[in-house]
Coordinates of N, CA and C in Angstrom, one line a residue:
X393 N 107.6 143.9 193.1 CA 108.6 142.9 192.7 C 110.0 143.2 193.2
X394 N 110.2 144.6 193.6 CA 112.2 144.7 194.0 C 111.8 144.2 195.4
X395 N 110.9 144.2 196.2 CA 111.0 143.6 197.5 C 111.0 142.8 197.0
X396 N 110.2 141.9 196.4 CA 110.1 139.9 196.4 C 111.8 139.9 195.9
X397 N 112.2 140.5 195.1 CA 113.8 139.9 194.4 C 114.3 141.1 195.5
X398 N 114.2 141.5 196.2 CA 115.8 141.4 197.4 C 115.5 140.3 198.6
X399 N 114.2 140.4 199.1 CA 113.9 139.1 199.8 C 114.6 138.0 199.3
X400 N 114.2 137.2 198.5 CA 114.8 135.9 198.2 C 115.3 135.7 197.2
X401 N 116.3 137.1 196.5 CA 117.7 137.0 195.9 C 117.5 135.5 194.7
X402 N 116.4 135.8 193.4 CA 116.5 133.9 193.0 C 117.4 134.1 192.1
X403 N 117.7 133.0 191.9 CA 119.3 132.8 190.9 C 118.4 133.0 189.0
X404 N 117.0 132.9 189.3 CA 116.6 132.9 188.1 C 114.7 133.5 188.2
X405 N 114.4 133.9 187.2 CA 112.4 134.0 187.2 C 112.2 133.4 186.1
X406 N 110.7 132.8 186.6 CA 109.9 132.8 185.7 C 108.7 133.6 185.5
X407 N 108.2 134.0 184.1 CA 107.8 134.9 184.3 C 106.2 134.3 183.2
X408 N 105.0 134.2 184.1 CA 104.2 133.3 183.1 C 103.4 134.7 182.6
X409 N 103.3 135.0 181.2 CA 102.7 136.4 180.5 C 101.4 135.8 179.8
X410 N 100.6 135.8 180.6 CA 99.7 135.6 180.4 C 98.8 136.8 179.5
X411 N 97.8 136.2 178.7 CA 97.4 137.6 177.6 C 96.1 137.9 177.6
X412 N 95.2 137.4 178.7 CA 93.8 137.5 178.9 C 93.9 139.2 179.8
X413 N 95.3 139.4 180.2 CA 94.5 140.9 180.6 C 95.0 142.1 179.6
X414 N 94.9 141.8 178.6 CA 94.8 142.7 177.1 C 93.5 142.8 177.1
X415 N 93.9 144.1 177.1 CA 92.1 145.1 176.1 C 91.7 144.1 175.1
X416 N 90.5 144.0 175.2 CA 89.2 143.2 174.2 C 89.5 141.7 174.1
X417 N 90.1 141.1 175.4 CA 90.4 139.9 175.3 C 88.8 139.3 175.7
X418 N 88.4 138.0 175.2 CA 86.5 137.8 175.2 C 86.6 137.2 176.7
X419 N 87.8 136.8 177.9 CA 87.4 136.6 178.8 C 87.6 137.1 180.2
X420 N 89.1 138.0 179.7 CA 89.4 138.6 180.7 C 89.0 140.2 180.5
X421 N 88.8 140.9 181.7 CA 87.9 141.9 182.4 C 88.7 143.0 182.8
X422 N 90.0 143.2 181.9 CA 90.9 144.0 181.7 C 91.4 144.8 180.5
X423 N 92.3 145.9 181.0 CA 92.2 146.6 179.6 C 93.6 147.1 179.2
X424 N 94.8 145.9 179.8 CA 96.1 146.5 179.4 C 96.0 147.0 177.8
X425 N 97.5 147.5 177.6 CA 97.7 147.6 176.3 C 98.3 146.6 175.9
X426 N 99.3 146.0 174.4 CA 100.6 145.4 174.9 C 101.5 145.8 175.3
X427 N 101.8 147.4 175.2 CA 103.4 148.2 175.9 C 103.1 147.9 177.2
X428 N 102.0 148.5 177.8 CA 101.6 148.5 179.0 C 102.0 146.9 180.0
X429 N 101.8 146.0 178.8 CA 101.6 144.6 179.3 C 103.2 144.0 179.3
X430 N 104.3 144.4 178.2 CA 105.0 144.2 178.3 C 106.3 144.7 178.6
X431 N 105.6 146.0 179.9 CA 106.7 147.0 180.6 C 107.0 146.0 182.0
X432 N 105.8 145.0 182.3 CA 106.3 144.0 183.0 C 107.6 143.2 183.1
X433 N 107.7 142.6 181.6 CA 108.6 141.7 180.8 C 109.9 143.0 181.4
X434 N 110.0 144.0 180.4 CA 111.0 145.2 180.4 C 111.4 145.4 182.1
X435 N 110.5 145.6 183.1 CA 110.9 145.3 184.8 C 111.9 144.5 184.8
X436 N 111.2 143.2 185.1 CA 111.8 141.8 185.6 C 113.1 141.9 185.0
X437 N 113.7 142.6 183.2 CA 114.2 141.9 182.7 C 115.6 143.0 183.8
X438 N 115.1 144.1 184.1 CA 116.2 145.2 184.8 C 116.6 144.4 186.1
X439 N 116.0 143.4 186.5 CA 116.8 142.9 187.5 C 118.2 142.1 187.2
X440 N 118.5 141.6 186.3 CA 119.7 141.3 185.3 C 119.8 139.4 185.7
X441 N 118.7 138.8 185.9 CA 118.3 137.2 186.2 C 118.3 136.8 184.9
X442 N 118.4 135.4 184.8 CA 118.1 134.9 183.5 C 116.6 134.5 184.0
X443 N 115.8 134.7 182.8 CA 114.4 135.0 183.2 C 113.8 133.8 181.8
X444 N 112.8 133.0 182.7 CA 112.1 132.4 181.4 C 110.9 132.6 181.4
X445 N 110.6 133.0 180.0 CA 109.1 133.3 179.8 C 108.1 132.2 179.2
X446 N 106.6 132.4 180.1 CA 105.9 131.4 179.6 C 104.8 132.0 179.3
X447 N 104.1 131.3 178.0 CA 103.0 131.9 177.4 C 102.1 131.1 178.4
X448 N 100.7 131.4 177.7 CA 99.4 131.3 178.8 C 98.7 132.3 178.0
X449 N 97.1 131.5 178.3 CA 96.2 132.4 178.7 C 95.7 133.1 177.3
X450 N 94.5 133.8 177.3 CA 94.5 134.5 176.6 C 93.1 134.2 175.3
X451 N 92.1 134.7 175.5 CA 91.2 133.7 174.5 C 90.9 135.0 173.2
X452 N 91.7 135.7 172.7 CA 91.4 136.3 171.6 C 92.2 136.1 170.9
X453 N 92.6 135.2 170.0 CA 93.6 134.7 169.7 C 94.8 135.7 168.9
X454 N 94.1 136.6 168.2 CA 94.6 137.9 167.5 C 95.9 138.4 168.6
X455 N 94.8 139.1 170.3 CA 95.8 139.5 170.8 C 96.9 138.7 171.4
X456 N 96.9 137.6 171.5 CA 97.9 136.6 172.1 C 99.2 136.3 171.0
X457 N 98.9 136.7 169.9 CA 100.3 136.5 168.7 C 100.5 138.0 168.5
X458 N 99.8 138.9 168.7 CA 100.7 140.0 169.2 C 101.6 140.0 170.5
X459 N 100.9 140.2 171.5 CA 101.1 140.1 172.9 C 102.7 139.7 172.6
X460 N 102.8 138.3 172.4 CA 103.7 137.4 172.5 C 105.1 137.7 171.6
X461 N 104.3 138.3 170.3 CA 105.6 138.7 169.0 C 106.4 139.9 170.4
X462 N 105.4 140.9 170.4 CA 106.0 142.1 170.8 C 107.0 141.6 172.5
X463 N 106.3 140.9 173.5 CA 107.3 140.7 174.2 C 108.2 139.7 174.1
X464 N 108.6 139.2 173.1 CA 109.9 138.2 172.8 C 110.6 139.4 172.4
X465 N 110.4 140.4 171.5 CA 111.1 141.4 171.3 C 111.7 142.0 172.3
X466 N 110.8 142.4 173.4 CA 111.6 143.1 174.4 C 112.6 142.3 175.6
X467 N 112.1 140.3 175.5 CA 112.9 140.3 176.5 C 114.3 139.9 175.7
X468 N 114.4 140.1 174.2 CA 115.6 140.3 173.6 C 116.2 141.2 174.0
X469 N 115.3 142.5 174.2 CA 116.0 143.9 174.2 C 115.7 144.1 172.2
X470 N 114.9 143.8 172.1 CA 114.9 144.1 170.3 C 113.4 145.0 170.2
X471 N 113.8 146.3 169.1 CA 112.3 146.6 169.4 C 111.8 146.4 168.0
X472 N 110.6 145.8 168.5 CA 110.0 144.8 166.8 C 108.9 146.1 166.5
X473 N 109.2 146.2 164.8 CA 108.4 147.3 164.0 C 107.1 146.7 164.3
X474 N 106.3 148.6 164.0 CA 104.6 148.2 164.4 C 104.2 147.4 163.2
X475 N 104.4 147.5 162.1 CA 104.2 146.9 160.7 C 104.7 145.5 161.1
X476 N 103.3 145.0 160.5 CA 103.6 143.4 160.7 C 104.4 142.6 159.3
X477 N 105.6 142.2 158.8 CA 106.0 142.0 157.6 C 105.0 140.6 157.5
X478 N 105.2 139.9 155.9 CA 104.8 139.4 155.7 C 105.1 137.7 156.3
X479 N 104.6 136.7 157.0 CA 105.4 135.4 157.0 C 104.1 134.6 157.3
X480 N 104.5 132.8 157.8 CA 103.5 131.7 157.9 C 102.3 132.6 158.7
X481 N 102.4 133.0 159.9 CA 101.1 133.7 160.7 C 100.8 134.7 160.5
X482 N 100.9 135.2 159.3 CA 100.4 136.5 158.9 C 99.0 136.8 159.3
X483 N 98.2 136.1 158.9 CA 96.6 136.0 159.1 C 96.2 136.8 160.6
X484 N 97.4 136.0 161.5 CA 96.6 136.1 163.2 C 97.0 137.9 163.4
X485 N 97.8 138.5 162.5 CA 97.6 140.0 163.3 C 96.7 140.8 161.8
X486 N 95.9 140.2 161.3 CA 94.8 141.1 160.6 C 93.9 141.2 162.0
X487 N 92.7 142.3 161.6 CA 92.9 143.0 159.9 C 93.4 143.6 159.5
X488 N 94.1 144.4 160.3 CA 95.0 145.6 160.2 C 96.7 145.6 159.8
X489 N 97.3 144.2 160.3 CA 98.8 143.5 160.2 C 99.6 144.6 160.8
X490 N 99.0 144.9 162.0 CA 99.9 146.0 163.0 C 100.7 145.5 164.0
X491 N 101.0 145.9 164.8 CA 101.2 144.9 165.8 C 100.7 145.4 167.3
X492 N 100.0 146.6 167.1 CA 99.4 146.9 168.9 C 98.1 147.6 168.4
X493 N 97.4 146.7 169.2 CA 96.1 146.3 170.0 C 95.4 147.5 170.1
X494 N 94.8 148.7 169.4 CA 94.1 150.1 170.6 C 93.5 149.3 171.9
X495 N 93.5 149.7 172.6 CA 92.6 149.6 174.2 C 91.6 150.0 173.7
X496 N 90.7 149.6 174.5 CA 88.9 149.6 174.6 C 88.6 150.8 175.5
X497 N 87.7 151.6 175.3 CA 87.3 152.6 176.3 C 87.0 152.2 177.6
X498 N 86.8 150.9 177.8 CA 86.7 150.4 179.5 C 87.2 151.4 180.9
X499 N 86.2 151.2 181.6 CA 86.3 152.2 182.6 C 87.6 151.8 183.8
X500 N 88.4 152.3 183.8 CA 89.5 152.0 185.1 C 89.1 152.0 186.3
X501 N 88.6 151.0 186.9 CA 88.3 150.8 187.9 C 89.5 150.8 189.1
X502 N 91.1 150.6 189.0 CA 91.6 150.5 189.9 C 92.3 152.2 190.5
X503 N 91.6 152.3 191.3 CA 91.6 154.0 191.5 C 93.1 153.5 192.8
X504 N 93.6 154.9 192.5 CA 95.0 155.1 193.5 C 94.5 154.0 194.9
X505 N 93.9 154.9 195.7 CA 93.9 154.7 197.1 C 93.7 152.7 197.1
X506 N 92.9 152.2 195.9 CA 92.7 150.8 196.4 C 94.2 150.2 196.1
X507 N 95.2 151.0 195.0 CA 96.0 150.0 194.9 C 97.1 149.9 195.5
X508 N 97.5 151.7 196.4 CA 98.4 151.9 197.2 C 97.9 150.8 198.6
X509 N 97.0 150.4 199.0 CA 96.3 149.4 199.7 C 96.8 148.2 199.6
X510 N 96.7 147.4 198.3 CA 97.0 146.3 198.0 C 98.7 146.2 198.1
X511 N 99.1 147.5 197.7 CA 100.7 147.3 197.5 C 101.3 147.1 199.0
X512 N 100.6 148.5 200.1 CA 101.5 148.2 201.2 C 100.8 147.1 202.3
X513 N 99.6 146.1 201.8 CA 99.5 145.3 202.3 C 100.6 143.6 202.1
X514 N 100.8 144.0 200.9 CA 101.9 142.9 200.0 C 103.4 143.2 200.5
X515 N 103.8 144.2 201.0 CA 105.3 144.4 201.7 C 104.7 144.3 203.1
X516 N 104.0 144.3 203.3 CA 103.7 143.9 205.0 C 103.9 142.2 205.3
X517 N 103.5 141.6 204.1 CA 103.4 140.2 204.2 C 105.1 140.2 203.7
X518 N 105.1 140.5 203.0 CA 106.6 140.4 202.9 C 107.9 140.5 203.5
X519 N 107.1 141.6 204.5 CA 108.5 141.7 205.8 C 108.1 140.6 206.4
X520 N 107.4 140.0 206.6 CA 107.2 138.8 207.9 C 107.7 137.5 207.2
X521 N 108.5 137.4 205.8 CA 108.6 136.2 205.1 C 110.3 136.4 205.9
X522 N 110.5 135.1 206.2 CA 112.3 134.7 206.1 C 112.5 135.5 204.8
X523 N 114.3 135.6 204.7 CA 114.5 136.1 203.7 C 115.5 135.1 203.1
X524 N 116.1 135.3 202.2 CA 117.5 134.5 201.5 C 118.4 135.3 202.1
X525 N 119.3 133.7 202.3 CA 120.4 133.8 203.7 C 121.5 135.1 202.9
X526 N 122.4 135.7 203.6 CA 123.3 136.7 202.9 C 124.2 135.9 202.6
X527 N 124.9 136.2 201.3 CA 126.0 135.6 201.0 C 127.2 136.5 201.4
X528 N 128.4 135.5 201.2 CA 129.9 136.4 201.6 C 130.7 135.7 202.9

């Protein structure tokens, strides 16, 4: 992502946080954490853009009102307690009323070599993009 934002410099992101790649989500085939999931959010937010976030996604419904509590916190910059206090959606972070997810023992399939692959195939495409004109 620091290539795509020096390439084409945007005056703003959007950033769609999708929650189906949370551990024990019933459809997605992934096994983020939410820290893990929301060190994304914490990236984007270091580029200093105004950034808007969009929910999406996500069919366990438990982890998606975590997911979502915990990264509104971070693109505040707020760090929200693991202890869930009491309010209207209390129910959706039982049973436990925590607020992060354990990961599933799922096997990590994305080994170094394939993803250093993917990455310097994705700046290869990226040098060949026009870039945003220089200002000054």
């Amino acid at each position: 992502m620091e290539k795509v934002m020096e390439i084409f410099r945007p005056g703003t992101e959007v950033l769609q946080c999708e929650a189906d790649s949370l551990s024990r989500d019933r459809l997605g085939c992934f096994n983020l954490s939410i820290k893990g999931h929301a060190e994304c959010v914490r990236y984007m937010r270091s580029f200093n853009v105004p950034i808007l976030l969009l929910g999406g996604g996500g069919y366990t419904i438990r982890n998606v009102a975590h997911c979502w509590c915990y990264e509104t916190g971070v693109a505040l910059g707020v760090e929200v307690d693991h202890k869930i206090p009491q309010h209207e959606y209390y129910e959706y972070f039982g049973p436990d009323y925590t607020l992060h997810v354990a990961p599933s023992n799922m096997e990590n399939k994305n080994s170094r070599p394939l993803l250093d692959d993917i990455r310097e195939k994705l700046l290869d495409y990226l040098s060949k993009l026009q870039h945003a004109p220089v200002s000054g």
